[in-house]
PDB file of C-alpha atoms in Angstrom:
ATOM      1  CA  MET A 221     -21.675 -38.832 -37.686  1.00  0.00           C
ATOM      2  CA  ARG A 222     -21.254 -40.411 -41.112  1.00  0.00           C
ATOM      3  CA  LEU A 223     -24.168 -38.699 -42.848  1.00  0.00           C
ATOM      4  CA  ALA A 224     -26.315 -35.651 -42.142  1.00  0.00           C
ATOM      5  CA  PHE A 225     -29.547 -34.913 -44.016  1.00  0.00           C
ATOM      6  CA  VAL A 226     -30.422 -31.302 -44.752  1.00  0.00           C
ATOM      7  CA  GLY A 227     -34.170 -31.486 -45.304  1.00  0.00           C
ATOM      8  CA  LEU A 228     -36.184 -34.664 -45.185  1.00  0.00           C
ATOM      9  CA  GLY A 229     -39.094 -34.557 -47.613  1.00  0.00           C
ATOM     10  CA  LYS A 230     -40.732 -37.482 -49.375  1.00  0.00           C
ATOM     11  CA  LEU A 231     -37.689 -38.374 -51.479  1.00  0.00           C
ATOM     12  CA  GLY A 232     -35.263 -37.825 -48.599  1.00  0.00           C
ATOM     13  CA  LYS A 233     -37.315 -40.096 -46.337  1.00  0.00           C
ATOM     14  CA  SER A 234     -37.380 -42.777 -49.047  1.00  0.00           C
ATOM     15  CA  ILE A 235     -33.601 -42.661 -49.282  1.00  0.00           C
ATOM     16  CA  LEU A 236     -33.285 -42.774 -45.492  1.00  0.00           C
ATOM     17  CA  LYS A 237     -35.608 -45.784 -45.280  1.00  0.00           C
ATOM     18  CA  GLY A 238     -33.541 -47.579 -47.924  1.00  0.00           C
ATOM     19  CA  ILE A 239     -30.370 -46.886 -45.952  1.00  0.00           C
ATOM     20  CA  LEU A 240     -31.924 -48.267 -42.775  1.00  0.00           C
ATOM     21  CA  GLU A 241     -33.614 -51.293 -44.360  1.00  0.00           C
ATOM     22  CA  LYS A 242     -30.415 -52.355 -46.133  1.00  0.00           C
ATOM     23  CA  GLY A 243     -28.310 -51.687 -43.047  1.00  0.00           C
ATOM     24  CA  PHE A 244     -26.015 -49.315 -44.943  1.00  0.00           C
ATOM     25  CA  LEU A 245     -25.851 -47.018 -41.909  1.00  0.00           C
ATOM     26  CA  ALA A 246     -27.265 -47.209 -38.403  1.00  0.00           C
ATOM     27  CA  PRO A 247     -29.570 -44.464 -37.034  1.00  0.00           C
ATOM     28  CA  GLU A 248     -26.944 -43.307 -34.546  1.00  0.00           C
ATOM     29  CA  GLU A 249     -24.553 -42.651 -37.451  1.00  0.00           C
ATOM     30  CA  MET A 250     -26.899 -40.063 -38.992  1.00  0.00           C
ATOM     31  CA  GLY A 251     -28.392 -36.679 -38.187  1.00  0.00           C
ATOM     32  CA  VAL A 252     -30.971 -34.351 -39.733  1.00  0.00           C
ATOM     33  CA  LEU A 253     -31.217 -30.585 -40.027  1.00  0.00           C
ATOM     34  CA  GLY A 254     -34.607 -28.907 -40.421  1.00  0.00           C
ATOM     35  CA  ARG A 255     -35.617 -25.255 -40.784  1.00  0.00           C
ATOM     36  CA  THR A 256     -35.503 -24.864 -37.007  1.00  0.00           C
ATOM     37  CA  TYR A 257     -34.082 -26.995 -34.221  1.00  0.00           C
ATOM     38  CA  GLU A 258     -37.632 -27.929 -33.214  1.00  0.00           C
ATOM     39  CA  ARG A 259     -38.247 -29.113 -36.779  1.00  0.00           C
ATOM     40  CA  SER A 260     -34.961 -31.053 -36.669  1.00  0.00           C
ATOM     41  CA  GLN A 261     -36.253 -32.846 -33.576  1.00  0.00           C
ATOM     42  CA  GLU A 262     -39.583 -33.658 -35.279  1.00  0.00           C
ATOM     43  CA  LEU A 263     -37.821 -35.104 -38.329  1.00  0.00           C
ATOM     44  CA  ALA A 264     -35.247 -37.045 -36.322  1.00  0.00           C
ATOM     45  CA  ALA A 265     -37.482 -38.673 -33.736  1.00  0.00           C
ATOM     46  CA  PRO A 266     -39.323 -41.288 -35.876  1.00  0.00           C
ATOM     47  CA  PHE A 267     -36.022 -42.682 -37.185  1.00  0.00           C
ATOM     48  CA  GLY A 268     -33.811 -42.349 -34.113  1.00  0.00           C
ATOM     49  CA  LEU A 269     -31.525 -39.819 -35.794  1.00  0.00           C
ATOM     50  CA  ARG A 270     -29.674 -36.974 -34.159  1.00  0.00           C
ATOM     51  CA  PRO A 271     -31.394 -33.555 -34.475  1.00  0.00           C
ATOM     52  CA  LEU A 272     -28.920 -30.934 -35.668  1.00  0.00           C
ATOM     53  CA  ARG A 273     -28.218 -27.232 -35.680  1.00  0.00           C
ATOM     54  CA  PRO A 274     -26.408 -25.749 -38.731  1.00  0.00           C
ATOM     55  CA  GLU A 275     -23.028 -25.494 -37.008  1.00  0.00           C
ATOM     56  CA  GLU A 276     -23.162 -29.210 -36.113  1.00  0.00           C
ATOM     57  CA  LEU A 277     -22.935 -30.169 -39.796  1.00  0.00           C
ATOM     58  CA  ALA A 278     -19.181 -29.681 -39.424  1.00  0.00           C
ATOM     59  CA  GLN A 279     -19.140 -32.877 -37.366  1.00  0.00           C
ATOM     60  CA  ALA A 280     -20.497 -34.957 -40.268  1.00  0.00           C
ATOM     61  CA  GLU A 281     -18.327 -36.834 -42.726  1.00  0.00           C
ATOM     62  CA  ARG A 282     -20.853 -36.125 -45.477  1.00  0.00           C
ATOM     63  CA  VAL A 283     -24.021 -34.058 -45.926  1.00  0.00           C
ATOM     64  CA  LEU A 284     -26.953 -34.995 -48.157  1.00  0.00           C
ATOM     65  CA  LEU A 285     -28.689 -31.880 -49.494  1.00  0.00           C
ATOM     66  CA  ALA A 286     -32.389 -32.661 -49.890  1.00  0.00           C
ATOM     67  CA  VAL A 287     -33.914 -29.179 -50.059  1.00  0.00           C
ATOM     68  CA  GLN A 288     -35.699 -27.442 -52.930  1.00  0.00           C
ATOM     69  CA  PRO A 289     -33.278 -25.810 -55.404  1.00  0.00           C
ATOM     70  CA  ARG A 290     -34.887 -22.412 -54.830  1.00  0.00           C
ATOM     71  CA  ASP A 291     -34.116 -22.681 -51.094  1.00  0.00           C
ATOM     72  CA  PHE A 292     -30.449 -23.538 -51.563  1.00  0.00           C
ATOM     73  CA  PRO A 293     -28.824 -20.129 -52.299  1.00  0.00           C
ATOM     74  CA  PRO A 294     -29.822 -18.466 -48.995  1.00  0.00           C
ATOM     75  CA  LEU A 295     -29.086 -21.653 -47.043  1.00  0.00           C
ATOM     76  CA  ALA A 296     -25.678 -22.379 -48.556  1.00  0.00           C
ATOM     77  CA  PRO A 297     -23.619 -20.060 -46.294  1.00  0.00           C
ATOM     78  CA  LEU A 298     -25.133 -21.763 -43.239  1.00  0.00           C
ATOM     79  CA  LEU A 299     -24.346 -25.233 -44.593  1.00  0.00           C
ATOM     80  CA  ALA A 300     -20.794 -24.637 -45.808  1.00  0.00           C
ATOM     81  CA  HIS A 301     -17.966 -26.393 -43.962  1.00  0.00           C
ATOM     82  CA  PRO A 302     -14.487 -27.073 -45.412  1.00  0.00           C
ATOM     83  CA  GLY A 303     -13.964 -30.627 -44.144  1.00  0.00           C
ATOM     84  CA  VAL A 304     -17.309 -32.073 -45.271  1.00  0.00           C
ATOM     85  CA  GLY A 305     -18.332 -33.912 -48.454  1.00  0.00           C
ATOM     86  CA  TYR A 306     -21.666 -32.907 -50.014  1.00  0.00           C
ATOM     87  CA  ILE A 307     -24.169 -35.059 -51.904  1.00  0.00           C
ATOM     88  CA  SER A 308     -27.003 -33.191 -53.634  1.00  0.00           C
ATOM     89  CA  ILE A 309     -30.345 -34.474 -54.918  1.00  0.00           C
ATOM     90  CA  MET A 310     -31.422 -30.978 -56.057  1.00  0.00           C
ATOM     91  CA  ALA A 311     -32.610 -30.847 -59.662  1.00  0.00           C
ATOM     92  CA  GLY A 312     -30.774 -28.452 -61.954  1.00  0.00           C
ATOM     93  CA  VAL A 313     -27.998 -27.474 -59.505  1.00  0.00           C
ATOM     94  CA  SER A 314     -24.628 -28.247 -61.103  1.00  0.00           C
ATOM     95  CA  THR A 315     -21.469 -29.367 -59.368  1.00  0.00           C
ATOM     96  CA  ALA A 316     -19.924 -25.996 -60.273  1.00  0.00           C
ATOM     97  CA  VAL A 317     -22.742 -24.126 -58.519  1.00  0.00           C
ATOM     98  CA  LEU A 318     -22.602 -26.457 -55.515  1.00  0.00           C
ATOM     99  CA  ALA A 319     -18.851 -25.977 -55.189  1.00  0.00           C
ATOM    100  CA  ARG A 320     -19.070 -22.199 -55.548  1.00  0.00           C
ATOM    101  CA  ARG A 321     -21.915 -21.662 -53.098  1.00  0.00           C
ATOM    102  CA  LEU A 322     -20.490 -24.083 -50.518  1.00  0.00           C
ATOM    103  CA  ASP A 323     -16.893 -22.949 -51.099  1.00  0.00           C
ATOM    104  CA  ASN A 324     -16.025 -26.637 -51.206  1.00  0.00           C
ATOM    105  CA  ARG A 325     -14.987 -28.815 -54.157  1.00  0.00           C
ATOM    106  CA  ARG A 326     -16.045 -32.120 -52.512  1.00  0.00           C
ATOM    107  CA  VAL A 327     -19.469 -32.305 -54.166  1.00  0.00           C
ATOM    108  CA  VAL A 328     -21.449 -35.159 -55.712  1.00  0.00           C
ATOM    109  CA  ARG A 329     -24.499 -34.372 -57.827  1.00  0.00           C
ATOM    110  CA  THR A 330     -27.217 -37.028 -57.999  1.00  0.00           C
ATOM    111  CA  MET A 331     -30.697 -37.400 -59.467  1.00  0.00           C
ATOM    112  CA  PRO A 332     -32.878 -40.174 -58.021  1.00  0.00           C
ATOM    113  CA  ASN A 333     -36.618 -40.468 -58.667  1.00  0.00           C
ATOM    114  CA  LEU A 334     -39.751 -41.163 -56.661  1.00  0.00           C
ATOM    115  CA  ALA A 335     -39.464 -44.913 -57.305  1.00  0.00           C
ATOM    116  CA  ALA A 336     -36.969 -44.831 -54.437  1.00  0.00           C
ATOM    117  CA  VAL A 337     -40.097 -45.233 -52.284  1.00  0.00           C
ATOM    118  CA  ILE A 338     -40.301 -48.861 -53.452  1.00  0.00           C
ATOM    119  CA  GLY A 339     -36.570 -49.431 -53.933  1.00  0.00           C
ATOM    120  CA  GLU A 340     -36.792 -49.079 -57.724  1.00  0.00           C
ATOM    121  CA  SER A 341     -35.181 -45.695 -58.354  1.00  0.00           C
ATOM    122  CA  SER A 342     -32.862 -44.984 -61.261  1.00  0.00           C
ATOM    123  CA  THR A 343     -30.248 -42.602 -59.886  1.00  0.00           C
ATOM    124  CA  ALA A 344     -27.695 -40.624 -61.898  1.00  0.00           C
ATOM    125  CA  LEU A 345     -24.359 -39.668 -60.330  1.00  0.00           C
ATOM    126  CA  THR A 346     -21.477 -37.379 -61.175  1.00  0.00           C
ATOM    127  CA  ALA A 347     -18.775 -35.812 -59.023  1.00  0.00           C
ATOM    128  CA  THR A 348     -15.823 -33.452 -58.942  1.00  0.00           C
ATOM    129  CA  ARG A 349     -12.272 -34.783 -58.915  1.00  0.00           C
ATOM    130  CA  GLU A 350     -11.938 -33.846 -55.256  1.00  0.00           C
ATOM    131  CA  ALA A 351     -15.080 -35.821 -54.328  1.00  0.00           C
ATOM    132  CA  ARG A 352     -13.806 -38.857 -56.212  1.00  0.00           C
ATOM    133  CA  GLU A 353     -10.445 -38.708 -54.474  1.00  0.00           C
ATOM    134  CA  ALA A 354     -12.109 -38.382 -51.056  1.00  0.00           C
ATOM    135  CA  GLY A 355     -14.298 -41.440 -51.644  1.00  0.00           C
ATOM    136  CA  ASP A 356     -17.503 -39.388 -51.755  1.00  0.00           C
ATOM    137  CA  LEU A 357     -18.575 -40.768 -55.133  1.00  0.00           C
ATOM    138  CA  ASP A 358     -18.066 -44.367 -53.989  1.00  0.00           C
ATOM    139  CA  PHE A 359     -20.057 -43.613 -50.826  1.00  0.00           C
ATOM    140  CA  ALA A 360     -22.881 -42.053 -52.855  1.00  0.00           C
ATOM    141  CA  ARG A 361     -22.931 -44.984 -55.271  1.00  0.00           C
ATOM    142  CA  ALA A 362     -23.346 -47.447 -52.395  1.00  0.00           C
ATOM    143  CA  LEU A 363     -25.899 -45.217 -50.676  1.00  0.00           C
ATOM    144  CA  PHE A 364     -28.206 -44.922 -53.695  1.00  0.00           C
ATOM    145  CA  ALA A 365     -27.839 -48.623 -54.476  1.00  0.00           C
ATOM    146  CA  THR A 366     -30.019 -49.131 -51.390  1.00  0.00           C
ATOM    147  CA  VAL A 367     -32.987 -47.644 -53.290  1.00  0.00           C
ATOM    148  CA  GLY A 368     -32.452 -48.945 -56.839  1.00  0.00           C
ATOM    149  CA  ASP A 369     -30.061 -48.832 -59.796  1.00  0.00           C
ATOM    150  CA  VAL A 370     -27.235 -46.317 -60.077  1.00  0.00           C
ATOM    151  CA  TYR A 371     -25.779 -44.788 -63.258  1.00  0.00           C
ATOM    152  CA  GLU A 372     -22.645 -42.666 -63.400  1.00  0.00           C
ATOM    153  CA  ILE A 373     -23.142 -40.296 -66.343  1.00  0.00           C
ATOM    154  CA  PRO A 374     -21.476 -37.114 -67.689  1.00  0.00           C
ATOM    155  CA  GLU A 375     -22.928 -33.981 -66.142  1.00  0.00           C
ATOM    156  CA  HIS A 376     -24.130 -32.599 -69.474  1.00  0.00           C
ATOM    157  CA  LEU A 377     -26.637 -35.486 -69.575  1.00  0.00           C
ATOM    158  CA  PHE A 378     -28.160 -34.688 -66.174  1.00  0.00           C
ATOM    159  CA  ASP A 379     -30.932 -32.451 -67.471  1.00  0.00           C
ATOM    160  CA  PRO A 380     -32.093 -35.009 -70.091  1.00  0.00           C
ATOM    161  CA  PHE A 381     -31.823 -37.752 -67.442  1.00  0.00           C
ATOM    162  CA  THR A 382     -33.968 -35.689 -65.087  1.00  0.00           C
ATOM    163  CA  ALA A 383     -36.475 -34.896 -67.823  1.00  0.00           C
ATOM    164  CA  MET A 384     -36.797 -38.524 -68.892  1.00  0.00           C
ATOM    165  CA  SER A 385     -36.176 -40.693 -65.832  1.00  0.00           C
ATOM    166  CA  ALA A 386     -36.832 -38.548 -62.764  1.00  0.00           C
ATOM    167  CA  SER A 387     -39.968 -37.040 -64.326  1.00  0.00           C
ATOM    168  CA  ALA A 388     -41.167 -40.326 -65.825  1.00  0.00           C
ATOM    169  CA  PRO A 389     -43.412 -41.371 -62.893  1.00  0.00           C
ATOM    170  CA  ALA A 390     -45.499 -38.231 -63.479  1.00  0.00           C
ATOM    171  CA  TYR A 391     -45.705 -38.838 -67.241  1.00  0.00           C
ATOM    172  CA  LEU A 392     -46.693 -42.473 -66.803  1.00  0.00           C
ATOM    173  CA  ALA A 393     -49.177 -41.640 -64.050  1.00  0.00           C
ATOM    174  CA  LEU A 394     -50.871 -39.353 -66.565  1.00  0.00           C
ATOM    175  CA  VAL A 395     -50.890 -42.201 -69.095  1.00  0.00           C
ATOM    176  CA  ALA A 396     -52.445 -44.526 -66.503  1.00  0.00           C
ATOM    177  CA  GLU A 397     -55.105 -41.972 -65.634  1.00  0.00           C
ATOM    178  CA  ALA A 398     -55.928 -41.381 -69.293  1.00  0.00           C
ATOM    179  CA  LEU A 399     -56.121 -45.126 -69.963  1.00  0.00           C
ATOM    180  CA  ALA A 400     -58.464 -45.576 -67.006  1.00  0.00           C
ATOM    181  CA  ASP A 401     -60.631 -42.656 -68.134  1.00  0.00           C
ATOM    182  CA  ALA A 402     -60.892 -44.270 -71.555  1.00  0.00           C
ATOM    183  CA  GLY A 403     -62.054 -47.492 -69.925  1.00  0.00           C
ATOM    184  CA  VAL A 404     -64.665 -45.564 -67.930  1.00  0.00           C
ATOM    185  CA  LYS A 405     -65.874 -43.943 -71.137  1.00  0.00           C
ATOM    186  CA  MET A 406     -66.486 -47.394 -72.548  1.00  0.00           C
ATOM    187  CA  GLY A 407     -68.532 -48.398 -69.479  1.00  0.00           C
ATOM    188  CA  MET A 408     -65.983 -49.892 -67.097  1.00  0.00           C
ATOM    189  CA  PRO A 409     -66.297 -49.108 -63.345  1.00  0.00           C
ATOM    190  CA  ARG A 410     -63.676 -46.529 -62.359  1.00  0.00           C
ATOM    191  CA  ALA A 411     -62.101 -48.536 -59.544  1.00  0.00           C
ATOM    192  CA  LEU A 412     -61.577 -51.494 -61.851  1.00  0.00           C
ATOM    193  CA  ALA A 413     -60.314 -49.277 -64.679  1.00  0.00           C
ATOM    194  CA  LEU A 414     -57.733 -47.638 -62.402  1.00  0.00           C
ATOM    195  CA  ARG A 415     -56.532 -50.977 -61.087  1.00  0.00           C
ATOM    196  CA  LEU A 416     -56.220 -52.459 -64.568  1.00  0.00           C
ATOM    197  CA  ALA A 417     -54.300 -49.412 -65.821  1.00  0.00           C
ATOM    198  CA  ALA A 418     -51.844 -49.604 -62.920  1.00  0.00           C
ATOM    199  CA  GLU A 419     -51.357 -53.351 -63.350  1.00  0.00           C
ATOM    200  CA  ALA A 420     -50.833 -52.924 -67.092  1.00  0.00           C
ATOM    201  CA  LEU A 421     -48.062 -50.358 -66.570  1.00  0.00           C
ATOM    202  CA  ALA A 422     -46.350 -52.469 -63.904  1.00  0.00           C
ATOM    203  CA  ALA A 423     -46.495 -55.642 -66.025  1.00  0.00           C
ATOM    204  CA  THR A 424     -45.270 -53.786 -69.103  1.00  0.00           C
ATOM    205  CA  GLY A 425     -42.272 -52.487 -67.167  1.00  0.00           C
ATOM    206  CA  GLU A 426     -41.318 -56.044 -66.251  1.00  0.00           C
ATOM    207  CA  LEU A 427     -41.785 -57.283 -69.814  1.00  0.00           C
ATOM    208  CA  LEU A 428     -39.604 -54.473 -71.185  1.00  0.00           C
ATOM    209  CA  LYS A 429     -36.620 -55.563 -69.078  1.00  0.00           C
ATOM    210  CA  GLY A 430     -35.896 -58.316 -71.566  1.00  0.00           C
ATOM    211  CA  ARG A 431     -37.242 -56.836 -74.799  1.00  0.00           C
ATOM    212  CA  HIS A 432     -36.926 -53.833 -77.076  1.00  0.00           C
ATOM    213  CA  PRO A 433     -40.179 -51.813 -76.892  1.00  0.00           C
ATOM    214  CA  ALA A 434     -40.842 -52.410 -80.581  1.00  0.00           C
ATOM    215  CA  GLN A 435     -40.611 -56.170 -80.052  1.00  0.00           C
ATOM    216  CA  LEU A 436     -43.158 -56.090 -77.240  1.00  0.00           C
ATOM    217  CA  LYS A 437     -45.482 -53.891 -79.286  1.00  0.00           C
ATOM    218  CA  ASP A 438     -45.293 -56.279 -82.224  1.00  0.00           C
ATOM    219  CA  GLU A 439     -45.941 -59.292 -79.994  1.00  0.00           C
ATOM    220  CA  VAL A 440     -49.178 -57.742 -78.728  1.00  0.00           C
ATOM    221  CA  ALA A 441     -50.404 -56.263 -82.023  1.00  0.00           C
ATOM    222  CA  SER A 442     -51.691 -59.146 -84.163  1.00  0.00           C
ATOM    223  CA  PRO A 443     -52.633 -58.546 -87.835  1.00  0.00           C
ATOM    224  CA  GLY A 444     -56.003 -56.859 -88.159  1.00  0.00           C
ATOM    225  CA  GLY A 445     -56.606 -57.087 -84.401  1.00  0.00           C
ATOM    226  CA  THR A 446     -57.809 -54.658 -81.764  1.00  0.00           C
ATOM    227  CA  THR A 447     -54.374 -53.510 -80.611  1.00  0.00           C
ATOM    228  CA  ILE A 448     -53.117 -52.370 -84.000  1.00  0.00           C
ATOM    229  CA  HIS A 449     -56.269 -50.310 -84.461  1.00  0.00           C
ATOM    230  CA  GLY A 450     -55.670 -48.695 -81.062  1.00  0.00           C
ATOM    231  CA  LEU A 451     -52.037 -48.017 -81.955  1.00  0.00           C
ATOM    232  CA  HIS A 452     -53.145 -46.375 -85.195  1.00  0.00           C
ATOM    233  CA  ALA A 453     -55.369 -44.024 -83.198  1.00  0.00           C
ATOM    234  CA  LEU A 454     -52.495 -43.137 -80.851  1.00  0.00           C
ATOM    235  CA  GLU A 455     -50.128 -42.459 -83.744  1.00  0.00           C
ATOM    236  CA  ALA A 456     -52.786 -40.272 -85.378  1.00  0.00           C
ATOM    237  CA  ARG A 457     -52.835 -38.193 -82.193  1.00  0.00           C
ATOM    238  CA  ALA A 458     -49.030 -37.846 -82.274  1.00  0.00           C
ATOM    239  CA  LEU A 459     -48.358 -39.651 -79.002  1.00  0.00           C
ATOM    240  CA  ARG A 460     -44.647 -39.954 -79.782  1.00  0.00           C
ATOM    241  CA  ALA A 461     -44.383 -36.253 -80.564  1.00  0.00           C
ATOM    242  CA  ALA A 462     -46.054 -35.412 -77.255  1.00  0.00           C
ATOM    243  CA  PHE A 463     -43.378 -37.348 -75.353  1.00  0.00           C
ATOM    244  CA  TYR A 464     -40.611 -35.727 -77.409  1.00  0.00           C
ATOM    245  CA  GLU A 465     -41.989 -32.328 -76.463  1.00  0.00           C
ATOM    246  CA  ALA A 466     -42.443 -33.255 -72.789  1.00  0.00           C
ATOM    247  CA  VAL A 467     -38.848 -34.436 -72.365  1.00  0.00           C
ATOM    248  CA  GLU A 468     -37.539 -31.450 -74.333  1.00  0.00           C
ATOM    249  CA  ALA A 469     -39.562 -28.991 -72.230  1.00  0.00           C
ATOM    250  CA  ALA A 470     -38.428 -30.579 -68.971  1.00  0.00           C
ATOM    251  CA  THR A 471     -34.795 -30.593 -70.156  1.00  0.00           C
ATOM    252  CA  LYS A 472     -34.987 -26.897 -71.002  1.00  0.00           C
ATOM    253  CA  ARG A 473     -36.456 -26.180 -67.576  1.00  0.00           C
ATOM    254  CA  GLY A 474     -33.521 -28.013 -66.005  1.00  0.00           C
ATOM    255  CA  HIS A 475     -31.151 -25.751 -67.948  1.00  0.00           C
ATOM    256  CA  GLU A 476     -33.075 -22.692 -66.749  1.00  0.00           C
ATOM    257  CA  LEU A 477     -32.855 -23.797 -63.120  1.00  0.00           C
ATOM    258  CA  GLY A 478     -29.113 -24.231 -63.498  1.00  0.00           C
ATOM    259  CA  GLU A 479     -28.660 -20.856 -65.184  1.00  0.00           C
ATOM    260  CA  ALA A 480     -30.612 -19.172 -62.387  1.00  0.00           C
ATOM    261  CA  GLU A 481     -27.882 -20.213 -59.992  1.00  0.00           C
TER     262      GLU A 481
END
């Protein structure tokens, strides 16, 4: 068994689907552990994985921890095995905490985002020396490449990365909803407004791949035109400051989650 999943929520399933679609691993090379063995069977069946009991994790080369951070401390003693490498997608849980609770220094910390559902995640990686030497970091890098781009970054940047990148779909969904509501206010049918807002965000993302944001803004905002008047209104409402505060607040919460461990 090359990889065992502990938990299989929305993000875990997205990662699993990427693995299967890209042929990185075959179903028979993977297992899944749920809260109970019956739950393990329910999670495993749709994908052809092996349902697991906690003691069977020792048979895996590596374990992907996809549970909520708050659930990890009581689970850790059941999941700990000396000959296994661990890959975590839990927000705020440092490599030091992972190593201490699992009594194992082979740990890789990662932070993907929900765009893994469409193969467009940005995933941060960092690892202990022991995990690097055992090939766990290389394995994790290849694994997460199946669902998007991968960035190896220093661990002290994980909380800002989480606050900016992993949380970004929620921020931008709020922007899309607000933009659509504004269109409805001006008389546009809601279904059309929502579709236009979503298409605008998707197209803007593509355009930004080859441009600095300021360049794109200047290309759209012609002198004395509608866009520059709209931008003035946004600046008057301190849109930039709101994003500064959002990323700062989310970063601080990441620190708090880590300190709680």
